[in-house]
Amino acid sequence: MDRIKQLAGHLSSSKGRDALLRNGPDDVVIVFARRSPLTKSRKGGFKDTNSSELLTSMFKATIEHSGVDPKLIQDICVGTVLPKGPTYEARSAALAAGIPQEVPIQTINRFCSSGLMAVANIANAIRAGQIDIGLAVGVESMSANPDEGAHRLSDDIMNHPIARDNIQPMGWTSENVAADFNVTRERMDAFAAASFQRAERAQALGYFDKEIVPLEGFAKDPTTGERKRIIVSRDDGIRPGTTAEGLGKIRPAFPQWGHGRTTGGNASQITDGAAAVLLMTRRRAEQLGVPILAKFVTMSVVGLAPRIMGIGPAYAIPNVLAATGLSKDDVDLFEINEAFASMAVYCVQKLGLDHEKVNVNGGAIALGHPLDTHPRAYSSRPLRATGARQIATGLAELERRDKKILVTSMCVGTGMGAAAVFVRE
Amino acid sequence: MQAALPPPQLQVARTPSWAHYSIKPSPFFDHALAVASSANYGIIGNGRLHLLHTRPQLHVDKIFETQDGLYDVAWSELHEFQLASASGDGSVKLWDTNLKDLPIRAWHEHTRETMSLDWSNLEKDRFLSSSWDGSIRVWTPDRPHSLTALPAHAACVYQASWSPHTPALLASVSADGTLKLFDLRSPFSALPSTPAPPTPKNSASWAPPPVPLAPPTMSVVAHAGEVLTLDWNKYRPMVLATGGVDRAIKVWDARNMSRPAEEGAPLLGHEYAVRRVAWSPHRADLLASASYDMTARVWQTGPNGGVLRMIHDQHTEFVAGCAWSLFEEGVLATCAWDGRVHTFRV
């Protein structure tokens, strides 16, 4: 009954959909959210472009397309995992891209969620009043920096029943999820096929053109070894004409674990890519006259058993909904990272989500997110640009649907989950 | 019309099982108070308009029963025996204290709960109502329909109030978090001023008005959350106070609304939402507030924010209304969901 709801609203703090839809001058808003094309690692558009080059190009594109003078940026946070010297790369790339030396930078690493952590980190600094304007970037080149998994860990760790699971490959965790929660091969393949078909359709309709910013990369001549500059403007992981029947014929990637239901077709791809999100207070955005795309509301992160790390969103999403007073029906769109079809199927089912609201233009299975499907690969962790990429993708789709509330979420290697809430203007 | 003696201490009138929403003193009689009340805390059930006398002891003098809960009341500035009530069924009724049982006029144009009423002290033939339907309507006792219907907010308008200094200027606060000023002399697309069949009670969520929102003279996001109450300062033109779900009270100067007035560093202290603010009719710097935290408080506003002057903590439920005596300086009346009306000297 409305009167009881109203009264409850007076007694609780500012929560719920109506509260979220109100604007205030201190809101942390997004004025720019674009991603690079996502290309197949070692085969795709960025295969000869290293991570510092990819990051430099992402910075350049941000300066060119955001309409905000880079001098005004007060801090930058880059989410990235694999580079050997990530902060060397980040600081140097920013300078080379034309960002003034007065603008500081840091890198952040919470594996698969690092892009989102960069956004949350900048948003929190804005909310705390430390800065007005900040840039969050997620970047990973799996071509240049392949994931070799954990280095040797201590004997104490290896004797700990939970901690030792962290040296296991991601594929093992996918099989654990499939086996523990009885997710069948058929449902996994059906979900994966839907991801491919949705991405294929979205690409054909030009949906991704709105969120992709073409980036400069390098191409190496295979005979002469000469590197020349190229422009990459299109995702190249999408396999047109994928069907569940077709995926059903692919042999298991990890027959040695569980029921061997994970394949190269129903897991995310290894990918190169980057994404950038520029944040500021609403007050500042209005002063500068830059269009506001969305408001960052909040982010939740949780821990769970590393052996089933994939179901992190099933914990993180309820957490962030409780924190914001939203119900799942208040949410217009979910972007849940598809590390594996096993975890994606489980999360959608466990949370009781409408599949028509989840990854409506495909997810990491079609677009990219790394799992080395070759059994030789020891371990692999999802694309660090994912957290920032989902924001660009989700906001563009909300715009097409004329809807308001986006939840992005991902599982995080070593047993965590993260989720965030955004409100489109 | 001088009071013989000020009430020296707390006086209490009890009306068991009625939750009081609003209290207003008569502008004509120093002994008369009106209280808008609801059964079942205003969630469902009847309403009652209580008329109280302050002498010899504070007591209930007369009651009028209504079909739905009452949320506000306003005394006529023109006729000393008339007053209007705002009802949960969206109706506005005019009563004569000399008559019994029935209102002398009833209007039903709001499509959701009528939340507040305010009688103009400059154009004494008219008063306004604000509603959960997002509109503000202006009425005059003689007319069967509203004079004008202003589509003011896209959410519940908790309170609207005439400027005591400028005719046709009004301020409103809403669930949308804003404080808006409207000048009724500016053009806007009015809602139809005909009786609208109300939507079944509490059935649907709010639906947008059929015309675009009227452009306000001024609009500011006043609080982080719903804004429940406002009042115009009686001495300083264009100075207002607001209170909201964020538990803060803010003082604004409408000539510079980009920020709260200099003396408007938020008055913090209430532990739950602020339901009513009221400026003293005798002093420019004295403000009373009522809150869901079961207290009423009195603040002295000044250049460095405000100083809490007193806390009245005798109520045992949400304090929804507070009003200053117009005749005796420093006498405050409060009403609460504990079914009690208090008067006391600050």
PDB file of C-alpha atoms in Angstrom, chain B residues 198-310:
ATOM      1  CA  PRO B 198     -10.358  10.120  -8.282  1.00  0.00           C
ATOM      2  CA  THR B 199      -8.449   6.960  -8.976  1.00  0.00           C
ATOM      3  CA  PRO B 200      -9.432   4.165  -6.612  1.00  0.00           C
ATOM      4  CA  LYS B 201      -7.755   4.834  -3.332  1.00  0.00           C
ATOM      5  CA  ASN B 202      -4.182   3.600  -3.083  1.00  0.00           C
ATOM      6  CA  SER B 203      -4.610   1.528  -6.189  1.00  0.00           C
ATOM      7  CA  ALA B 204      -2.020   2.668  -8.643  1.00  0.00           C
ATOM      8  CA  SER B 205       1.244   4.477  -8.455  1.00  0.00           C
ATOM      9  CA  TRP B 206       1.413   8.087  -9.390  1.00  0.00           C
ATOM     10  CA  ALA B 207       0.708   8.803 -13.044  1.00  0.00           C
ATOM     11  CA  PRO B 208       2.185  11.829 -14.786  1.00  0.00           C
ATOM     12  CA  PRO B 209      -0.126  14.798 -15.252  1.00  0.00           C
ATOM     13  CA  PRO B 210      -1.665  15.229 -18.701  1.00  0.00           C
ATOM     14  CA  VAL B 211       0.139  18.539 -19.211  1.00  0.00           C
ATOM     15  CA  PRO B 212       3.829  19.392 -18.874  1.00  0.00           C
ATOM     16  CA  LEU B 213       5.108  20.567 -15.505  1.00  0.00           C
ATOM     17  CA  ALA B 214       4.797  24.306 -14.990  1.00  0.00           C
ATOM     18  CA  PRO B 215       8.136  26.086 -15.244  1.00  0.00           C
ATOM     19  CA  PRO B 216       9.091  27.204 -11.733  1.00  0.00           C
ATOM     20  CA  THR B 217      10.537  30.651 -11.044  1.00  0.00           C
ATOM     21  CA  MET B 218      13.207  28.781  -9.173  1.00  0.00           C
ATOM     22  CA  SER B 219      13.981  25.181  -8.387  1.00  0.00           C
ATOM     23  CA  VAL B 220      16.690  23.730  -6.194  1.00  0.00           C
ATOM     24  CA  VAL B 221      17.519  20.228  -5.015  1.00  0.00           C
ATOM     25  CA  ALA B 222      17.040  21.068  -1.374  1.00  0.00           C
ATOM     26  CA  HIS B 223      17.726  17.811   0.442  1.00  0.00           C
ATOM     27  CA  ALA B 224      19.235  14.414  -0.224  1.00  0.00           C
ATOM     28  CA  GLY B 225      15.876  12.669  -0.243  1.00  0.00           C
ATOM     29  CA  GLU B 226      12.260  13.672   0.075  1.00  0.00           C
ATOM     30  CA  VAL B 227      11.510  17.194   1.307  1.00  0.00           C
ATOM     31  CA  LEU B 228       8.549  17.058   3.685  1.00  0.00           C
ATOM     32  CA  THR B 229       8.033  20.609   4.889  1.00  0.00           C
ATOM     33  CA  LEU B 230       8.773  24.274   4.361  1.00  0.00           C
ATOM     34  CA  ASP B 231       7.911  27.620   5.885  1.00  0.00           C
ATOM     35  CA  TRP B 232       8.455  31.246   4.864  1.00  0.00           C
ATOM     36  CA  ASN B 233      10.135  33.532   7.350  1.00  0.00           C
ATOM     37  CA  LYS B 234       7.579  36.086   8.517  1.00  0.00           C
ATOM     38  CA  TYR B 235      10.030  39.005   8.723  1.00  0.00           C
ATOM     39  CA  ARG B 236      12.656  38.448   6.081  1.00  0.00           C
ATOM     40  CA  PRO B 237      11.097  38.332   2.598  1.00  0.00           C
ATOM     41  CA  MET B 238      12.307  35.408   0.452  1.00  0.00           C
ATOM     42  CA  VAL B 239      13.852  33.510   3.367  1.00  0.00           C
ATOM     43  CA  LEU B 240      12.551  29.967   3.775  1.00  0.00           C
ATOM     44  CA  ALA B 241      13.247  26.906   5.888  1.00  0.00           C
ATOM     45  CA  THR B 242      12.891  23.309   4.667  1.00  0.00           C
ATOM     46  CA  GLY B 243      13.063  19.935   6.386  1.00  0.00           C
ATOM     47  CA  GLY B 244      13.344  16.444   4.956  1.00  0.00           C
ATOM     48  CA  VAL B 245      13.884  12.744   5.252  1.00  0.00           C
ATOM     49  CA  ASP B 246      17.639  13.403   5.475  1.00  0.00           C
ATOM     50  CA  ARG B 247      16.915  14.717   9.018  1.00  0.00           C
ATOM     51  CA  ALA B 248      18.302  18.131   8.185  1.00  0.00           C
ATOM     52  CA  ILE B 249      16.672  21.543   8.360  1.00  0.00           C
ATOM     53  CA  LYS B 250      17.974  24.126   5.894  1.00  0.00           C
ATOM     54  CA  VAL B 251      17.445  27.852   5.640  1.00  0.00           C
ATOM     55  CA  TRP B 252      17.320  29.352   2.137  1.00  0.00           C
ATOM     56  CA  ASP B 253      17.399  32.821   0.703  1.00  0.00           C
ATOM     57  CA  ALA B 254      15.330  32.605  -2.470  1.00  0.00           C
ATOM     58  CA  ARG B 255      17.254  35.493  -4.003  1.00  0.00           C
ATOM     59  CA  ASN B 256      20.315  33.266  -4.107  1.00  0.00           C
ATOM     60  CA  MET B 257      19.218  29.686  -4.264  1.00  0.00           C
ATOM     61  CA  SER B 258      22.393  28.184  -5.633  1.00  0.00           C
ATOM     62  CA  ARG B 259      23.269  27.441  -2.031  1.00  0.00           C
ATOM     63  CA  PRO B 260      21.533  27.580   1.336  1.00  0.00           C
ATOM     64  CA  ALA B 261      21.534  31.030   2.898  1.00  0.00           C
ATOM     65  CA  GLU B 262      24.611  32.063   4.790  1.00  0.00           C
ATOM     66  CA  GLU B 263      22.940  31.288   8.058  1.00  0.00           C
ATOM     67  CA  GLY B 264      21.698  28.075   6.499  1.00  0.00           C
ATOM     68  CA  ALA B 265      24.364  25.619   7.464  1.00  0.00           C
ATOM     69  CA  PRO B 266      21.997  22.671   7.967  1.00  0.00           C
ATOM     70  CA  LEU B 267      20.448  22.515  11.405  1.00  0.00           C
ATOM     71  CA  LEU B 268      21.302  18.988  12.436  1.00  0.00           C
ATOM     72  CA  GLY B 269      20.091  17.121  15.472  1.00  0.00           C
ATOM     73  CA  HIS B 270      16.824  15.379  14.636  1.00  0.00           C
ATOM     74  CA  GLU B 271      17.390  11.656  14.583  1.00  0.00           C
ATOM     75  CA  TYR B 272      14.674  10.940  12.027  1.00  0.00           C
ATOM     76  CA  ALA B 273      12.898  12.751   9.223  1.00  0.00           C
ATOM     77  CA  VAL B 274      11.752  16.324   9.870  1.00  0.00           C
ATOM     78  CA  ARG B 275       7.982  16.498   9.352  1.00  0.00           C
ATOM     79  CA  ARG B 276       7.206  20.171  10.004  1.00  0.00           C
ATOM     80  CA  VAL B 277       9.086  23.453  10.327  1.00  0.00           C
ATOM     81  CA  ALA B 278       7.500  26.715  11.531  1.00  0.00           C
ATOM     82  CA  TRP B 279       9.040  30.166  11.846  1.00  0.00           C
ATOM     83  CA  SER B 280       8.071  32.228  14.856  1.00  0.00           C
ATOM     84  CA  PRO B 281       5.453  34.910  14.100  1.00  0.00           C
ATOM     85  CA  HIS B 282       7.199  37.159  16.603  1.00  0.00           C
ATOM     86  CA  ARG B 283      10.904  36.738  15.929  1.00  0.00           C
ATOM     87  CA  ALA B 284      12.836  36.548  12.690  1.00  0.00           C
ATOM     88  CA  ASP B 285      15.431  34.091  13.982  1.00  0.00           C
ATOM     89  CA  LEU B 286      13.320  31.522  15.810  1.00  0.00           C
ATOM     90  CA  LEU B 287      12.310  28.267  14.122  1.00  0.00           C
ATOM     91  CA  ALA B 288      10.388  25.292  15.511  1.00  0.00           C
ATOM     92  CA  SER B 289      10.555  21.787  14.055  1.00  0.00           C
ATOM     93  CA  ALA B 290       8.709  18.507  14.548  1.00  0.00           C
ATOM     94  CA  SER B 291      10.146  15.119  13.711  1.00  0.00           C
ATOM     95  CA  TYR B 292       9.631  11.394  13.511  1.00  0.00           C
ATOM     96  CA  ASP B 293      12.237  11.194  16.288  1.00  0.00           C
ATOM     97  CA  MET B 294       9.331  12.020  18.704  1.00  0.00           C
ATOM     98  CA  THR B 295      10.711  15.433  19.526  1.00  0.00           C
ATOM     99  CA  ALA B 296       9.934  18.995  18.671  1.00  0.00           C
ATOM    100  CA  ARG B 297      12.881  21.375  18.706  1.00  0.00           C
ATOM    101  CA  VAL B 298      13.373  25.106  18.693  1.00  0.00           C
ATOM    102  CA  TRP B 299      16.317  26.637  16.883  1.00  0.00           C
ATOM    103  CA  GLN B 300      17.780  30.092  16.839  1.00  0.00           C
ATOM    104  CA  THR B 301      19.192  30.743  13.397  1.00  0.00           C
ATOM    105  CA  GLY B 302      22.166  33.008  12.975  1.00  0.00           C
ATOM    106  CA  PRO B 303      25.184  33.869  10.857  1.00  0.00           C
ATOM    107  CA  ASN B 304      27.039  30.701  11.875  1.00  0.00           C
ATOM    108  CA  GLY B 305      24.260  28.223  11.315  1.00  0.00           C
ATOM    109  CA  GLY B 306      21.883  27.683  14.172  1.00  0.00           C
ATOM    110  CA  VAL B 307      21.775  27.039  17.875  1.00  0.00           C
ATOM    111  CA  LEU B 308      19.434  24.454  19.326  1.00  0.00           C
ATOM    112  CA  ARG B 309      17.376  26.322  21.910  1.00  0.00           C
ATOM    113  CA  MET B 310      15.275  23.509  23.313  1.00  0.00           C
TER     114      MET B 310
END
